[in-house]
Short mmCIF file of C-alpha atoms in Angstrom, two decimals:
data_model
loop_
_atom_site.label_atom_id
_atom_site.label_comp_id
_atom_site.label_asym_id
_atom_site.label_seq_id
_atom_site.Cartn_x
_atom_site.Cartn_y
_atom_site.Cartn_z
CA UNK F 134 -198.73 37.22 -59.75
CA UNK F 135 -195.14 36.86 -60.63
CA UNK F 136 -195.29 37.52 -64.43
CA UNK F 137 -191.94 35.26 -64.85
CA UNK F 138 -194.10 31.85 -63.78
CA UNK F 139 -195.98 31.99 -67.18
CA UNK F 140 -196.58 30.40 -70.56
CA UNK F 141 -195.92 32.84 -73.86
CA UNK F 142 -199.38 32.76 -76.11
CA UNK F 143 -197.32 33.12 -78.94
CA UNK F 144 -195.62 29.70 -77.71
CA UNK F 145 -198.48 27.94 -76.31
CA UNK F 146 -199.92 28.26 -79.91
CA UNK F 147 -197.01 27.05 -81.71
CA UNK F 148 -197.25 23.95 -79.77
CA UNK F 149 -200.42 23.41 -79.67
CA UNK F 150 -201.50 23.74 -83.44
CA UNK F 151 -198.48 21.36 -84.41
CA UNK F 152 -199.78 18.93 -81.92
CA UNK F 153 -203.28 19.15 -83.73
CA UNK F 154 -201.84 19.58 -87.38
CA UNK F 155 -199.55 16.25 -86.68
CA UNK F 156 -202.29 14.26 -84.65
CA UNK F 157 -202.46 11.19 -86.95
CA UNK F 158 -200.86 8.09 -87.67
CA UNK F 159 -197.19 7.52 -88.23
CA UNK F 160 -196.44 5.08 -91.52
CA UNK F 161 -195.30 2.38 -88.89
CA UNK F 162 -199.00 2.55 -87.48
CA UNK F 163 -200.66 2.42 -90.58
CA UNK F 164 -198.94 -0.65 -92.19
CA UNK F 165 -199.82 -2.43 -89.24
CA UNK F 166 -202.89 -2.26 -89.53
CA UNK F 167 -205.24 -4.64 -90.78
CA UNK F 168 -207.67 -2.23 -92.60
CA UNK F 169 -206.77 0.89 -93.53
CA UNK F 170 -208.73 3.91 -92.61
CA UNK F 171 -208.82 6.86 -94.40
CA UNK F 172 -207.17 9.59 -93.41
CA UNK F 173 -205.02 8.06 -90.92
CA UNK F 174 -201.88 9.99 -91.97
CA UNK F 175 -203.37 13.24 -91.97
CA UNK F 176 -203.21 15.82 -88.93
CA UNK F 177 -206.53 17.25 -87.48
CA UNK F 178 -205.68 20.64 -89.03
CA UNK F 179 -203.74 22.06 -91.40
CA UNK F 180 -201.47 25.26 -90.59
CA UNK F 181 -201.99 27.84 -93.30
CA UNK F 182 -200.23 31.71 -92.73
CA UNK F 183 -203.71 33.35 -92.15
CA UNK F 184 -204.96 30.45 -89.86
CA UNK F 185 -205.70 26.57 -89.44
CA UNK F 186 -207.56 24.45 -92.09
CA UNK F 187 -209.78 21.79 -90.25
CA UNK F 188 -209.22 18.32 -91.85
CA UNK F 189 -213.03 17.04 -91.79
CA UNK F 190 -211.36 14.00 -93.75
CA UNK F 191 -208.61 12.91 -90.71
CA UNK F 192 -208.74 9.58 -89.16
CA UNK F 193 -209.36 11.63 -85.98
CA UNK F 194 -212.19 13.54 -86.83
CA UNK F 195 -214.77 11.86 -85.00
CA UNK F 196 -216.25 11.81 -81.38
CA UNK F 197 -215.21 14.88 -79.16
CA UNK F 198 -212.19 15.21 -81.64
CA UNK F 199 -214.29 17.88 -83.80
CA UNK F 200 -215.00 19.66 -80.78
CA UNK F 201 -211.59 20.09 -79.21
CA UNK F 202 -210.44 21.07 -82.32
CA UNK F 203 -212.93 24.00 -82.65
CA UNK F 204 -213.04 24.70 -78.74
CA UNK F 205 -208.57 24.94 -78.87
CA UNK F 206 -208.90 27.57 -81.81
CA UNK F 207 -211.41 29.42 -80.45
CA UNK F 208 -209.17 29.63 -77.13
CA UNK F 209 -205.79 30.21 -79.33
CA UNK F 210 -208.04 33.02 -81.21
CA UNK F 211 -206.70 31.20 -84.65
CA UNK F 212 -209.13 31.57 -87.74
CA UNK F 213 -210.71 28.47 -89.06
CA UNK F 214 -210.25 28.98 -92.92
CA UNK F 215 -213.28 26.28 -93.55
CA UNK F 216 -215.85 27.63 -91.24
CA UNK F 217 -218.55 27.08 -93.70
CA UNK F 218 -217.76 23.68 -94.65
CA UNK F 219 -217.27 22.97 -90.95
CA UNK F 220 -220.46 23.99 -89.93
CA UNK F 221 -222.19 22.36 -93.03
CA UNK F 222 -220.01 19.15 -91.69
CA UNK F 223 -222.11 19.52 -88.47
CA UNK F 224 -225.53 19.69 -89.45
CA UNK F 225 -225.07 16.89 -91.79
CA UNK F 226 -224.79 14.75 -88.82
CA UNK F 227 -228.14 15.12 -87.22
CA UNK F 228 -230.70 12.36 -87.21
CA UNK F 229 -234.13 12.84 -89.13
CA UNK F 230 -235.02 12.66 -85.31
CA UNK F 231 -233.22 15.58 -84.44
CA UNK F 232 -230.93 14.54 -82.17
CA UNK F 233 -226.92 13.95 -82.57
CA UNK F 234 -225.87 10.40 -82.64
CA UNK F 235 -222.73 9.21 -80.78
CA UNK F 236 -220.52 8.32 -83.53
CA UNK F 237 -218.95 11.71 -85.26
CA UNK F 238 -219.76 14.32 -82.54
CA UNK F 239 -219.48 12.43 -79.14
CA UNK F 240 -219.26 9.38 -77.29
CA UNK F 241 -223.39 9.34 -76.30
CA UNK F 242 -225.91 10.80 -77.54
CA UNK F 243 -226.21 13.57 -75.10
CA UNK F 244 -222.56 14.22 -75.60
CA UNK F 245 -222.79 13.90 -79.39
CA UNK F 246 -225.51 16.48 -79.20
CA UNK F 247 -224.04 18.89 -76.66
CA UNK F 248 -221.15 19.05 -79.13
CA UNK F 249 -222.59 19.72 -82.10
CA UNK F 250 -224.57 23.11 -80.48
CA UNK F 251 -221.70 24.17 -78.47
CA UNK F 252 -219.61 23.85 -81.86
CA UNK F 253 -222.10 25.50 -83.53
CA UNK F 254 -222.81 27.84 -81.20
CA UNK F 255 -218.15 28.30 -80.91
CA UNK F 256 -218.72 29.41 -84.96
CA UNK F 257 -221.30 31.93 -84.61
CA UNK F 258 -224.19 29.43 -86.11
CA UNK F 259 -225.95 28.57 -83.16
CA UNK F 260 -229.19 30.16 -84.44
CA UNK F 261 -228.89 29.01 -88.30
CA UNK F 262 -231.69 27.74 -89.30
CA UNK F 263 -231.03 26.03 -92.85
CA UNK F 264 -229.22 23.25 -93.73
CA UNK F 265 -230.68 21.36 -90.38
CA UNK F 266 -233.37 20.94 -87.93
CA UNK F 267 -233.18 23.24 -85.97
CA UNK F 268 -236.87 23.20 -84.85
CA UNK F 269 -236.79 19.26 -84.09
CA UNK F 270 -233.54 19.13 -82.23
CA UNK F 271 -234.95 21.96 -79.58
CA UNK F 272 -238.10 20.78 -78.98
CA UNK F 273 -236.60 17.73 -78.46
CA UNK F 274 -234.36 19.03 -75.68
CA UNK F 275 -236.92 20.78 -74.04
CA UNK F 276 -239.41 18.21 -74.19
CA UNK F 277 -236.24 15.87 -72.05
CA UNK F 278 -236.96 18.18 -69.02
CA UNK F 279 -239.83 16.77 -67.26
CA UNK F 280 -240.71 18.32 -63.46
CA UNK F 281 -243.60 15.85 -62.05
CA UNK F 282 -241.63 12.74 -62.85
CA UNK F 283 -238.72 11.12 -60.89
CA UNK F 284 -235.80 12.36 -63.19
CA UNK F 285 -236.43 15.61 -63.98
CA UNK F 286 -234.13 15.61 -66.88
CA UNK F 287 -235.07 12.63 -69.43
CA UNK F 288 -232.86 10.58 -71.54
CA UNK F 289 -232.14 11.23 -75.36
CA UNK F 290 -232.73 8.62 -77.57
CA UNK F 291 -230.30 5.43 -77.06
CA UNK F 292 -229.10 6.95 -74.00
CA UNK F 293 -230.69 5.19 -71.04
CA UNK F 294 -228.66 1.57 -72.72
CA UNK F 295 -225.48 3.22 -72.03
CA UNK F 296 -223.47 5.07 -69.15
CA UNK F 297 -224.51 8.05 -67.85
CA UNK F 298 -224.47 10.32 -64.82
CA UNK F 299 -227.68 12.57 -63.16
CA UNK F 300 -225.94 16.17 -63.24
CA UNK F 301 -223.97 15.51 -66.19
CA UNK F 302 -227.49 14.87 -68.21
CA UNK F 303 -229.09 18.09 -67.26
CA UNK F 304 -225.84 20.19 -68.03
CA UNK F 305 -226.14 18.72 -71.49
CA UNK F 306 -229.31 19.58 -71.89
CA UNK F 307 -229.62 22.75 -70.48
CA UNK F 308 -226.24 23.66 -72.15
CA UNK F 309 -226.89 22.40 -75.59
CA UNK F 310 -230.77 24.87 -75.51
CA UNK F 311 -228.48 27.75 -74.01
CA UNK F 312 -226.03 27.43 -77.18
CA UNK F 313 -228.77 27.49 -79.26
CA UNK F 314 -229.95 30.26 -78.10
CA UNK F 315 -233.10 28.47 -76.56
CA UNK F 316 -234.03 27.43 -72.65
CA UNK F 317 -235.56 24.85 -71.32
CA UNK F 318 -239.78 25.00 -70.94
CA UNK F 319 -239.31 25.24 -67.26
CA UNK F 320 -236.21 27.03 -66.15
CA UNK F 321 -238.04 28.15 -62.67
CA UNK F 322 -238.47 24.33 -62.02
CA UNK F 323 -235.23 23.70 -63.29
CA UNK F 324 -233.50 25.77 -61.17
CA UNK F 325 -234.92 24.53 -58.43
CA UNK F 326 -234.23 21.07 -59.33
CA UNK F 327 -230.45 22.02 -59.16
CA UNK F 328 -230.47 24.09 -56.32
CA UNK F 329 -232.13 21.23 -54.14
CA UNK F 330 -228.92 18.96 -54.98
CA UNK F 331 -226.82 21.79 -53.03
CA UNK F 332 -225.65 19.70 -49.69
CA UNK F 333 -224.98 21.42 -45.98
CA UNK F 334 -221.55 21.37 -46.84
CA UNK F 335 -221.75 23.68 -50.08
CA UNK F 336 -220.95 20.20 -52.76
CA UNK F 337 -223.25 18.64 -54.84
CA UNK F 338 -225.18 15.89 -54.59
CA UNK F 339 -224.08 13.23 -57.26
CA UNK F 340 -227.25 11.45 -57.98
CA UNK F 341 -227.44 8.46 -60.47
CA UNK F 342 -225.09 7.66 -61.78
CA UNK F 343 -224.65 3.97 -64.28
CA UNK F 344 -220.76 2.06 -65.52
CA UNK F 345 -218.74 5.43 -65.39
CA UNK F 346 -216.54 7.75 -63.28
CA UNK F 347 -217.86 10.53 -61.73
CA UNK F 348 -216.82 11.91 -58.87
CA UNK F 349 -217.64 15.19 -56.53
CA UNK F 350 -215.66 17.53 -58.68
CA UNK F 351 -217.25 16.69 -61.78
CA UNK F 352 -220.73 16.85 -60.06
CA UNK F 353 -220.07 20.37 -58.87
CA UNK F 354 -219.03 21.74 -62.08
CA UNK F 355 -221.82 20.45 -64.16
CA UNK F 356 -223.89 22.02 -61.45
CA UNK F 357 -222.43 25.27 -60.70
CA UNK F 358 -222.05 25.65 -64.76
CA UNK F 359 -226.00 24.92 -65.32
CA UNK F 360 -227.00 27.02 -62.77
CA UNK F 361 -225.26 29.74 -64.44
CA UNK F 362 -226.34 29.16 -67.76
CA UNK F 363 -230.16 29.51 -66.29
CA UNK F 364 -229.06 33.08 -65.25
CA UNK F 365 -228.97 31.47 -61.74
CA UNK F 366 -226.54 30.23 -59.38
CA UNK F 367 -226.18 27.58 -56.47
CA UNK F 368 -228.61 28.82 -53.09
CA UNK F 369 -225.16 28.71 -50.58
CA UNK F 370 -222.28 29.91 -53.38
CA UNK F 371 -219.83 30.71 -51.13
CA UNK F 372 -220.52 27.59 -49.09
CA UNK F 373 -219.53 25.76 -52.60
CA UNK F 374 -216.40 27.48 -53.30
CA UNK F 375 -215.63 27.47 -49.31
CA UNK F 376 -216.12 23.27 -50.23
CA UNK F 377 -214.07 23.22 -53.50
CA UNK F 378 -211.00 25.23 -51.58
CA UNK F 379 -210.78 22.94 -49.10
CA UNK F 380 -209.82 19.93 -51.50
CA UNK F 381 -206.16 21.97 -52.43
CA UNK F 382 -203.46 19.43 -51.71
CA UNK F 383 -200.11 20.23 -50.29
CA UNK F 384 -198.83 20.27 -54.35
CA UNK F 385 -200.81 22.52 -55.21
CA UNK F 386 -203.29 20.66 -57.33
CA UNK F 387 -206.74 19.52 -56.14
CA UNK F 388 -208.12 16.05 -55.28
CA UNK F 389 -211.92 15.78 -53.34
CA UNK F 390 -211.16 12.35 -51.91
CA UNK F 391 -207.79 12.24 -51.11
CA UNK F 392 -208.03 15.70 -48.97
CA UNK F 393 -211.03 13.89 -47.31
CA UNK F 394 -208.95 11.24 -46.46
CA UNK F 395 -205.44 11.85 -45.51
CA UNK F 396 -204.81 9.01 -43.43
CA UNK F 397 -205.06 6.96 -46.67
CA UNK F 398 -201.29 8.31 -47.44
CA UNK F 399 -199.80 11.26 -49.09
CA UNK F 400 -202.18 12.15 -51.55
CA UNK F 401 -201.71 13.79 -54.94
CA UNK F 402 -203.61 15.82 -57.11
CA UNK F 403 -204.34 15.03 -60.76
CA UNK F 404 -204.59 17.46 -64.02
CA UNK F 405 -208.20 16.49 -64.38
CA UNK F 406 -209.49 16.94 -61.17
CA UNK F 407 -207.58 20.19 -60.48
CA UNK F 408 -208.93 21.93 -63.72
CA UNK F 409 -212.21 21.25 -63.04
CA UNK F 410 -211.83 22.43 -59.54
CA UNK F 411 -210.27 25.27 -60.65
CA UNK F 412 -213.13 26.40 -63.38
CA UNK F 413 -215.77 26.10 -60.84
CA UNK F 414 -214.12 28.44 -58.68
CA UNK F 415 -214.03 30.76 -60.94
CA UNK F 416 -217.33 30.55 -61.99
CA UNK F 417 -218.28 30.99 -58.31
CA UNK F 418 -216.06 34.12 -58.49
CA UNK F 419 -213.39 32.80 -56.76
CA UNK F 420 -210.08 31.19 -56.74
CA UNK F 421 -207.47 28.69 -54.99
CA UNK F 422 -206.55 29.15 -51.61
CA UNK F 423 -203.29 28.85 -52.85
CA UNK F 424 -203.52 30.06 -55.94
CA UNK F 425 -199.55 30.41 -56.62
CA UNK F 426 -199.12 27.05 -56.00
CA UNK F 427 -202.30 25.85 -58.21
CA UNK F 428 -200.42 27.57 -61.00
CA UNK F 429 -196.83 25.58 -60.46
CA UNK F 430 -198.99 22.26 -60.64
CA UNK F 431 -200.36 23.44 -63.85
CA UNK F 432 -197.25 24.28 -65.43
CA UNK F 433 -195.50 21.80 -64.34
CA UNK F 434 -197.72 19.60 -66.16
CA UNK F 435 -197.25 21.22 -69.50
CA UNK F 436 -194.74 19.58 -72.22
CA UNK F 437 -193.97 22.80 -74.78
CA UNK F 438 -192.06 20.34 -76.60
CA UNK F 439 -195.47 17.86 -77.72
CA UNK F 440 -198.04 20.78 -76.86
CA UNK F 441 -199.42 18.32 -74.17
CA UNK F 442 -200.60 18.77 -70.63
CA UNK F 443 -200.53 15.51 -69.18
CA UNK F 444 -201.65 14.03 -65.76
CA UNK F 445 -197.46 13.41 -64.94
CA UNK F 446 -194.80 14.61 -67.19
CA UNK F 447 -194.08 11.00 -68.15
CA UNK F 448 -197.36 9.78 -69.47
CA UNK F 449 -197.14 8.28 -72.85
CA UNK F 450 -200.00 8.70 -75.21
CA UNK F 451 -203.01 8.60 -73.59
CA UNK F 452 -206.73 8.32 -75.59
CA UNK F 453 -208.12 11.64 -73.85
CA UNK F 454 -204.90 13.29 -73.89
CA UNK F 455 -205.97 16.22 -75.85
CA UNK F 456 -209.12 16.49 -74.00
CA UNK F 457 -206.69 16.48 -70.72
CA UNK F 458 -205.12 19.02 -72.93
CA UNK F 459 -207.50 21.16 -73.16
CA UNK F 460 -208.93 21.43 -69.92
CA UNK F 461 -205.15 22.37 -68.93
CA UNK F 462 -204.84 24.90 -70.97
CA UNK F 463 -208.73 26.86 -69.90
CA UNK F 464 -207.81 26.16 -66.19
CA UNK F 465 -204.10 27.80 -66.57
CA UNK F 466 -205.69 30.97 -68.48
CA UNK F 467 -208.12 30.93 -65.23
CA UNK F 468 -204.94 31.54 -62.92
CA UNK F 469 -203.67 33.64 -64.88
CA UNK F 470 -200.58 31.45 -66.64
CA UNK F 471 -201.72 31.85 -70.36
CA UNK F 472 -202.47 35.50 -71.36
CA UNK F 473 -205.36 35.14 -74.18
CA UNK F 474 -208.19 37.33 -75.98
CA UNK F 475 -210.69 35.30 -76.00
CA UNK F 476 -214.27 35.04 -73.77
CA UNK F 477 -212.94 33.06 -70.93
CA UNK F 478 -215.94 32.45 -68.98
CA UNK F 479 -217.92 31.61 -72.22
CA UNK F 480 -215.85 29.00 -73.01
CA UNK F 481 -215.58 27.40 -69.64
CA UNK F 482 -219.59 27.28 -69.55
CA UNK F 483 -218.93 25.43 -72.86
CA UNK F 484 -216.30 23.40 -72.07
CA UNK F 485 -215.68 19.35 -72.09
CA UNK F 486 -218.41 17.14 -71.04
CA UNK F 487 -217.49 15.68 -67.98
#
């Protein structure tokens, strides 16, 4: 790879940890507001000379905020000064039930939960045992898996009233046992389960899926990913990446539907869909066809100046942006655009919900 088409570490985390440390409200946003919350003008971190300060107080620091902030230091390699009281955060947030709800830690249940092991699991405290229940939260997860009945991966609590998708369940319950430390009761049957979904042409399957968007690439890395995590893998893997290759668009990026459908018009590929297409392969131990290219559509995507990736250079502030962000940023390090220390493949098994 030309070394020259490349993003410096050294500036990627300059960027990106003034991007988290100034992620809050300006004074213009908070006065016009009708209720104030707190925290709204502080960032989701705070920059210290030894490493980042997480601000558990920040208007922000709710949903999969917490995670991304945990998930983008671990990738940067930057120390979190407050581990402890992070972690203590985190377990104060579980339900007598045991299970996550979807207000601090994630946007469902599931989510919520997923988040809270994989965070836990990011800091090194995925097998603590005080300050939570441990006990009640895994039997819990393993009790969701269920082989003789029509889903074979059962709802958390709350769940079912709310959006959800088939594969996406079972990766966040197989994933949030794995970070833990723990495995489903069954993962023969489970494995199984998965493999079955495999189609003749190497995708997945998408299953159920209720009010949400979820298309073939996100199917095929919550797959591949919880195959993996079972110590397994899909039945035909190069089939799958042979699949996944095939949806490379002429700019480089990747987009399932529109290279099924080219009559439709000049398609384009989007950030989203071309990281996780780009993760999977490499889980499958592959890459790109056009892997060169791949790597232009990433960078070109990347604003040094706000720390953003973003879908088109132009996008104004989008909700998910640092989600977006973050996926940009793991799928660049996978061609080989970002240079970093850390356990690549362990934090793609661990990375966003989809």
């Amino acid at each position: 790879m030309d070394q020259a088409i490349s993003l410096s570490r050294e500036a990627v985390t300059v960027a990106i940890l003034g991007l988290l440390a100034g992620y809050a409200l300006t004074p213009e946003e908070v006065a016009g507001l009708k209720r104030r919350p707190a925290g709204a003008d502080k960032g989701l971190i705070a920059i210290e000379p030894d490493g980042a300060r997480a601000n558990l107080e920040a208007f922000w620091w709710t949903l999969e905020y917490p995670y991304l902030v945990i998930a983008i230091l671990s990738f940067l390699g930057v120390s979190l000064l407050n581990r402890d009281e992070v972690i203590a955060w985190i377990k104060e947030r579980q339900h007598p039930l045991g299970y996550f709800p979807n207000d601090k830690t994630g946007r469902t249940v599931r989510e919520a939960t997923y988040y809270a092991c994989a965070m836990l699991s990011l800091l090194g405290a995925g097998q603590d045992r005080s300050g939570w229940a441990r006990p009640k939260l895994t039997a819990l997860l393993q009790a969701q898996q269920q082989p003789d009945q029509r889903r074979h991966f059962e709802f958390l609590p709350k769940d079912l009233k709310g959006f959800y998708a088939e594969l996406e369940v079972a990766f966040c319950a197989i994933s949030s046992l794995v970070a833990l430390g723990e495995t489903v009761s069954d993962p023969p049957a489970a494995i199984h389960y998965l493999q079955k979904k495999q189609e003749k042409s190497g995708t997945f399957k998408i299953g159920w899926v209720k009010q949400r968007s979820y298309s073939e690439e996100n199917a095929v890395f919550d797959a591949v990913r919880s195959l993996i995590l079972l110590g397994s893998e899909p039945l035909e893997p190069q089939a799958c990446a042979r699949a996944i290759r095939q949806w490379q668009m002429t700019d480089g990026g990747f987009n399932a539907i529109g290279s099924r459908y080219p009559e439709s018009g000049p398609a384009v590929s989007q950030l989203y869909t071309t990281a996780l297409a780009v993760l999977t392969l490499h889980l499958l131990g592959s890459a790109p066809v056009d892997r060169q290219a791949c790597l232009q559509k990433m960078l070109s995507l990347w604003v040094p100046s706000g720390g953003y990736f973003l879908n088109h250079p132009n996008d104004a502030f989008l909700p998910k942006t640092l989600l977006i962000t973050y996926l940009g940023l793991l799928a660049t390090a996978v061609l080989g655009g970002i240079q970093i220390d850390s356990d690549l493949l362990y934090l793609v098994l661990y990375s966003p919900c989809s």
